Amino acid sequence: MTFNVLVQAIISGILVGGVYALIGIGLTIIFGVMRVINFAHGELMMVGMYMTYFLFTLAGIDPFVSIVITIPLMFIFGGILQKVFINRIIGTLPQNQILLTIGLGLIMSNSIMLAFTSDYKILTTSYSSASVSIAGISVSEPLTISFLITAVITAVLYWFLMKTDMGQAMRATSQDREAAQLMGINVQRMSILAFGLGASLAGTAGALISPTYYIFPQVGSAFTLKAFVIVVLGGMGSVIGATLGGIIIGVVESVGAVTISSDWKDVLVFTIFLLVLLVKPSGLMGKSRM
Amino acid sequence: MKSFSLTASDTRGFSAPALVIGVAILAALFLFPSFVQSPYVLHMMILLFLSTIMGESWNIIGGYTGQYSVGHAAYFGAGAYGTLILLQKWEIAPWFGMWVGIAVALVLALVIGSICFRLRGPYFVLASIAVAEIVRLTVLNTPTVTNGAEGILLTDIPPFKIGATVITDFVSKVPFYYISLVLALLTIAVTWLVQHSKLGYCIQAIREDQDAAHSLGISLSFYKNVALAISATLTSLAGSFYAIYIKFIDPTTVLALDLSVQIVLIAIIGGIGTIYGPVVGSLVLVPLSEALRSNVIAQGLINSGIVREDSGIGIFLKEHLAHAHVLIYGILVVIVILFMPDGVLGFVKKMTKKSGTGD
Amino acid sequence: MLKKIAVAATVLALAIPGAAQANKVKIGFINTITGAEAPIGENLTNGAMMAVEDLKKKGIDVDLVKEDDTGKPEKALSAFEKLATRDNVAGVVGPYTSACANAVASQADKYKVPQLVPAAAKEEITQKGYKYVFRLNAPADVYSSVMMDAILTLGKPQSIAYVYANTDFGISTVKTAQEYAKKLGIKEVANEKYQKGAPDFRSTLSKIKSLNPDLIFMVSYEVDAITLMRQSKEIGVTPKAFLGAGAGFTTAQFLAQKEISNLVFSSSQWTDDVNWPGAADFGKRYKAKFGKEPTYHAACAYEAMRIMAETAAAKGGDRDKTRDGLKSGSWKGIMGDVKFIDYEKFTNQNRHEMLVQQIQVGKYETVFPSKYATKKAIYPFAWK
């Protein structure tokens, strides 16, 4: 395996890792603020993909442009889910929370399947297979654009969490819910905010990946598992951790596919996951720090 | 969660009317194939028993010990693959092959237990999923042993003989009916024994408060591992049975995350941590799934005039309701978690208590 | 005189319905109607329905019992059991996918129900000596050999890389390709299996690019075919030829991806360029009825249904007699000459010749064998 192939694998891995990071960040915010393990996270991404698809085919809006519509819509969707369903089980057994979100995920994916059939949908844009050649390495155009958008979103999110009142309230809630409540923070509202934010991030990740991937109702479950690996690796509740975790996993998958084989790369990812759980379950960045 | 109390139905002694009803039901079940010949109905009963076996087995580690494994497909697959690999490659009969399946499942349980039991709550769930996926991917990627993605097709089951007399050659569904019935009763009996033993006391204590149990001197890892071992063995038996009944297995049918989730749902929807919960769960889910799949519900709605056949809704229902059964599972889980934490069984018990006819 | 005619007419009128009733036959049809391979399965359903209509015009009334296997072998097995025991069909056409067809084939002799496989590639299906299993289409070894034979008329490729889905279809087709390539002295430089539904083949493709194979042999169902070609273009993988061994490379959806599907070769059981009786007409009628070009699956299903129904009707719906009729009969139709014979390791296999197509300017053109070719193949490959 030549150096060229290795560099190519690393570059591709970093670019795909950007999208993974976005999914992971959403999941980690939800866990950080609400201590809920959202097993329906991949399905939220899937909803974002379908939204993007219909905006593209019915209204002709480019997927990267349509995220300005997808983000607020998904935010509202996430908020509704939180208020109607998830709110009732905050503070109960984590096992029940997991099962509730599993149930919600099943409902989402199967409703979409009923409505739109399980036929695969392909979104074809003018740049879907375009790439730029830099020093012999082929850099995917659509992936680069989504990486840049992800970077911008992550920066904005970080600024929101660090510099705004609401963001700081969210961080306080994730550090210590009761103390935050005593300080006068409306923790209920924080939960709605967190879930809405998580949903819109997941939906955006779906929108960003849709020019290069394909869309079907069950696409979410593979990404949910990956999201968990990323979040545990990065540290549950840490945004920086999820970002790092996403990129690491993207690179591991990509390099694993060329060094070992594409069959075993998923086994590699899950093995890393187990090792992290056993050796350092708080992940790279530790727990409860956004 | 559940309060640890002993109600009349949990005590060792059975009330007389309960005993009579129980015996009557057992007799009816055993005599059933003599009266009902339809292979379709027998098939439904077999699916019901299989679902009960899977739910009861999971319940021992999930419901009673409070360790929610969402990776039980690994044990199911161990049983299925162990049995069929031996049968197709070395012509070893399934009643011997299934022991290999159990052995593999126990090894897996030991490995999973030692890795995952030190993790709490949600982390344990995630770890159990990861291990099951590793098992599935390994089976998928070692085709020389397991046939990989192509799966294993069972061509002939050797006739079951005692001495020189052939008991059955497995052509009709009747032997499968009895095998699955016996296995189902076995798992229910094991659950009952566990609940009324020291093991049951200890694992329920672990479920209620792990640290308190530990401080009482209960060895956490020992009891958790024993419970998992029992659960894995029984689930493996279910997998072995599935393999010789359905006659085709591949990593997607016997090792997938979907299967693990469905196993959990049977116990949750029925009533977790109770002896008959998974039975109730099976009684709800299996007929519902089949009624949807065979369009009975859609047809019924149309025939009864609630929905017109040629209306938009009518056409939609006829076309699509058949594929909605997983959607219904999802809806049921959400309803149960939000409104019926003790499952359908608990809900029914509460309702009958309220109306004054309770125990 | 008129009275005699009237009597004769009445007698005839009474007799004919009786005769027509003798030509009523119940056939089972197992197909992937829902699930991931449903878009291709749709072609089979449409082809079968067209056959039923045409048969009705010929006086054969087919009671078609359709079953959905959703692409899962265990569902195909229970569907077959239902058709055999509850519906009492005279014969079964299908299933579509290799895995499902193989599962049903293992039970056909047990239930003594004749099964006619229309389009499944896996060799094993007709290699077990089953008496009741018949296959219309050419098996997997021909998918591979016909494409490599086509390339040999264009150049002298030295090396080959395999990229394929980790499924029954993928593995069995590549196995046969490897055997044939070895015979031709073509060196294998890469063998990459991928999980169905993987989003990212980029690193695998760049590894293949660095090895510079002359041929890339791919086996994928629909969406993977599109993703593979998209990412191949991105990475800039440029072999002398892309060989797409069905099924995802022969669909209208793949064709529509003009950026990436151009100049890809695929092997096919049927195109509308052949001079088999009724072939061109079938293509036209299908397009008029369903709004798109048929894939080869539609033609296979049409002919399989026609053969099964005609044979079963002639034998009064008796299963054993139908089986004998299939074994001894011969037909000529839109799939050319059909006869189920035993040869080499195969039993009841129709020795069907396959064709190679290439996508040129947004259309499928038949390029091999030359007796059916409408255009010359373009070789070597180049991205537009």
Coordinates of N, CA and C in Angstrom, one line a residue, chain A residues 2 5 8-9 12 16 20 118-120 122-126 128-131 136 138 140 142-143 210-214 223 253-254 257-258 260-263 265-266, chain C residues 34-39 42 166 192-204 206-207 209-210 222-224 226-227 229-231 233-236 257 259-260:
Chain A
T2 N 0.7 2.1 -1.0 CA 1.6 3.2 -1.2 C 1.2 4.3 -0.2
V5 N -1.9 6.3 -1.4 CA -3.2 5.7 -1.0 C -3.5 6.0 0.5
Q8 N -4.6 9.5 0.8 CA -5.9 9.6 0.3 C -6.9 9.1 1.3
A9 N -6.6 8.0 1.9 CA -7.5 7.5 2.9 C -7.7 8.4 4.1
S12 N -9.9 11.5 2.9 CA -11.3 11.1 2.8 C -11.9 10.9 4.2
V16 N -15.2 12.7 5.7 CA -16.4 12.0 6.2 C -16.5 12.2 7.7
Y20 N -19.7 12.8 10.5 CA -19.9 12.0 11.7 C -19.8 12.9 13.0
S118 N -39.9 1.8 0.9 CA -38.5 1.6 1.2 C -37.6 1.7 0.0
D119 N -38.1 2.1 -1.2 CA -37.3 2.4 -2.3 C -36.2 3.3 -2.0
Y120 N -35.0 3.0 -2.5 CA -33.9 3.9 -2.2 C -34.0 5.2 -3.1
I122 N -32.2 8.6 -4.6 CA -30.9 9.1 -4.9 C -31.0 10.6 -5.2
L123 N -30.2 11.4 -4.6 CA -30.2 12.8 -4.9 C -29.0 13.1 -5.8
T124 N -29.3 13.6 -7.0 CA -28.2 13.8 -7.9 C -28.0 15.3 -8.2
T125 N -26.9 15.8 -7.8 CA -26.6 17.2 -8.0 C -25.5 17.3 -9.1
S126 N -25.2 18.5 -9.5 CA -24.2 18.6 -10.6 C -22.8 18.3 -10.0
S128 N -22.3 15.9 -7.6 CA -22.3 14.7 -6.7 C -21.1 13.9 -6.9
S129 N -20.5 13.9 -8.1 CA -19.3 13.1 -8.2 C -18.0 13.9 -8.5
A130 N -18.2 15.2 -8.2 CA -17.0 16.1 -8.6 C -15.9 16.0 -7.6
S131 N -14.7 16.2 -8.1 CA -13.6 16.2 -7.1 C -12.5 17.1 -7.7
G136 N -2.1 15.1 -6.6 CA -2.4 13.7 -6.8 C -3.4 13.1 -5.9
S138 N -7.2 13.0 -4.7 CA -8.5 13.4 -5.1 C -9.4 13.8 -3.9
S140 N -12.9 15.2 -2.6 CA -14.3 15.2 -3.0 C -14.9 16.6 -2.7
P142 N -18.2 17.6 -2.8 CA -19.3 17.7 -1.9 C -18.9 17.5 -0.4
L143 N -18.0 16.6 -0.2 CA -17.5 16.3 1.1 C -16.8 17.5 1.7
S210 N -26.4 13.9 2.0 CA -27.4 13.4 1.0 C -26.9 13.5 -0.5
P211 N -26.1 14.5 -0.9 CA -25.6 14.5 -2.3 C -24.7 13.3 -2.6
T212 N -24.1 12.7 -1.6 CA -23.2 11.6 -1.9 C -23.6 10.2 -1.4
Y213 N -24.7 10.2 -0.7 CA -25.1 8.9 -0.2 C -26.5 8.6 -0.7
Y214 N -27.2 7.6 -0.2 CA -28.6 7.4 -0.7 C -29.5 7.4 0.5
F223 N -26.0 4.8 11.5 CA -25.4 6.1 12.0 C -25.6 6.2 13.5
E253 N -11.9 4.3 10.1 CA -12.7 3.5 9.1 C -12.0 3.5 7.8
S254 N -11.6 4.7 7.4 CA -11.0 4.9 6.0 C -9.7 4.1 5.9
A257 N -10.0 0.4 6.1 CA -10.5 -0.2 4.9 C -9.4 -0.5 3.9
V258 N -8.3 0.3 3.9 CA -7.2 0.0 3.0 C -6.2 -0.9 3.7
I260 N -6.6 -3.1 6.5 CA -7.1 -4.5 6.8 C -8.0 -4.9 5.7
S261 N -9.2 -4.5 5.7 CA -10.0 -4.8 4.5 C -11.4 -4.1 4.9
S262 N -12.2 -3.8 3.9 CA -13.4 -3.1 4.2 C -14.4 -4.0 5.0
D263 N -14.2 -5.3 5.0 CA -15.0 -6.2 5.8 C -14.9 -5.9 7.2
K265 N -13.5 -3.4 8.9 CA -13.3 -2.1 9.5 C -14.4 -1.8 10.6
D266 N -15.6 -2.3 10.4 CA -16.6 -2.0 11.4 C -16.3 -2.8 12.7
Chain C
T34 N -41.6 -6.0 -2.1 CA -41.1 -4.9 -1.3 C -39.8 -5.2 -0.8
G35 N -39.1 -4.1 -0.3 CA -37.7 -4.4 0.2 C -36.7 -3.7 -0.7
A36 N -35.4 -3.9 -0.4 CA -34.4 -3.2 -1.1 C -34.3 -3.5 -2.6
E37 N -34.6 -4.7 -3.0 CA -34.5 -5.1 -4.4 C -35.9 -4.9 -5.2
A38 N -36.8 -4.2 -4.5 CA -38.1 -4.1 -5.1 C -38.2 -3.4 -6.5
P39 N -37.3 -2.4 -6.7 CA -37.4 -1.7 -8.0 C -37.1 -2.7 -9.1
E42 N -40.0 -5.2 -9.5 CA -41.1 -4.6 -10.2 C -41.1 -5.1 -11.7
N166 N -21.1 -8.0 -0.4 CA -21.0 -9.2 0.4 C -22.4 -9.9 0.5
E192 N -12.1 -7.0 -3.3 CA -12.7 -6.2 -2.2 C -14.2 -6.4 -2.1
K193 N -14.6 -7.0 -1.0 CA -16.0 -7.2 -0.7 C -16.4 -6.0 0.2
Y194 N -17.6 -5.5 -0.1 CA -18.1 -4.4 0.8 C -19.4 -4.8 1.4
Q195 N -19.7 -4.2 2.5 CA -21.1 -4.5 3.1 C -22.1 -3.7 2.3
K196 N -23.2 -4.4 2.1 CA -24.3 -3.8 1.3 C -24.7 -2.5 2.1
G197 N -24.7 -1.4 1.4 CA -25.2 -0.2 2.1 C -24.1 0.6 2.7
A198 N -22.8 0.3 2.4 CA -21.7 1.1 3.0 C -21.7 2.4 2.3
P199 N -21.5 3.5 3.0 CA -21.6 4.8 2.4 C -20.3 5.3 1.7
D200 N -19.2 4.7 2.1 CA -17.9 5.2 1.6 C -17.0 4.2 1.1
F201 N -16.8 4.2 -0.3 CA -15.9 3.2 -0.9 C -14.5 3.9 -1.2
R202 N -14.4 5.2 -0.9 CA -13.3 6.0 -1.4 C -11.9 5.4 -1.2
S203 N -11.7 4.9 0.1 CA -10.4 4.4 0.3 C -10.1 3.1 -0.4
T204 N -11.2 2.3 -0.4 CA -11.0 1.0 -1.2 C -10.7 1.3 -2.7
S206 N -9.4 4.0 -3.9 CA -8.1 4.6 -4.2 C -7.0 3.5 -4.1
K207 N -7.3 2.5 -3.2 CA -6.3 1.4 -3.2 C -6.3 0.7 -4.5
K209 N -7.2 2.0 -7.4 CA -6.6 2.9 -8.4 C -5.1 2.8 -8.4
S210 N -4.5 2.7 -7.2 CA -3.0 2.6 -7.2 C -2.5 1.3 -7.8
E222 N -28.8 -2.3 -6.9 CA -28.9 -0.9 -7.5 C -28.1 0.2 -6.9
V223 N -28.4 0.6 -5.6 CA -27.8 1.8 -5.1 C -26.3 1.8 -5.0
D224 N -25.8 0.6 -4.6 CA -24.4 0.5 -4.5 C -23.7 0.7 -5.8
I226 N -24.6 2.8 -8.1 CA -24.5 4.2 -8.4 C -23.4 4.8 -7.5
T227 N -23.5 4.5 -6.2 CA -22.5 5.1 -5.3 C -21.1 4.7 -5.7
M229 N -19.9 4.0 -8.7 CA -19.4 4.7 -9.9 C -19.2 6.2 -9.6
R230 N -20.0 6.7 -8.7 CA -19.8 8.2 -8.3 C -18.5 8.3 -7.7
Q231 N -18.2 7.5 -6.7 CA -16.9 7.6 -6.0 C -15.8 7.2 -6.9
K233 N -15.5 8.0 -10.0 CA -15.3 9.2 -10.8 C -14.5 10.2 -9.9
E234 N -15.0 10.3 -8.7 CA -14.4 11.3 -7.8 C -12.9 11.0 -7.6
I235 N -12.6 9.7 -7.3 CA -11.2 9.3 -7.0 C -10.4 9.3 -8.3
G236 N -11.1 9.2 -9.4 CA -10.4 9.1 -10.7 C -9.9 7.8 -11.1
Q257 N -28.2 8.2 -14.4 CA -27.0 8.9 -13.8 C -26.0 9.1 -14.9
E259 N -23.8 11.2 -15.6 CA -22.4 11.6 -15.3 C -21.5 10.4 -15.1
I260 N -22.1 9.3 -14.6 CA -21.2 8.3 -14.1 C -21.5 6.9 -14.8

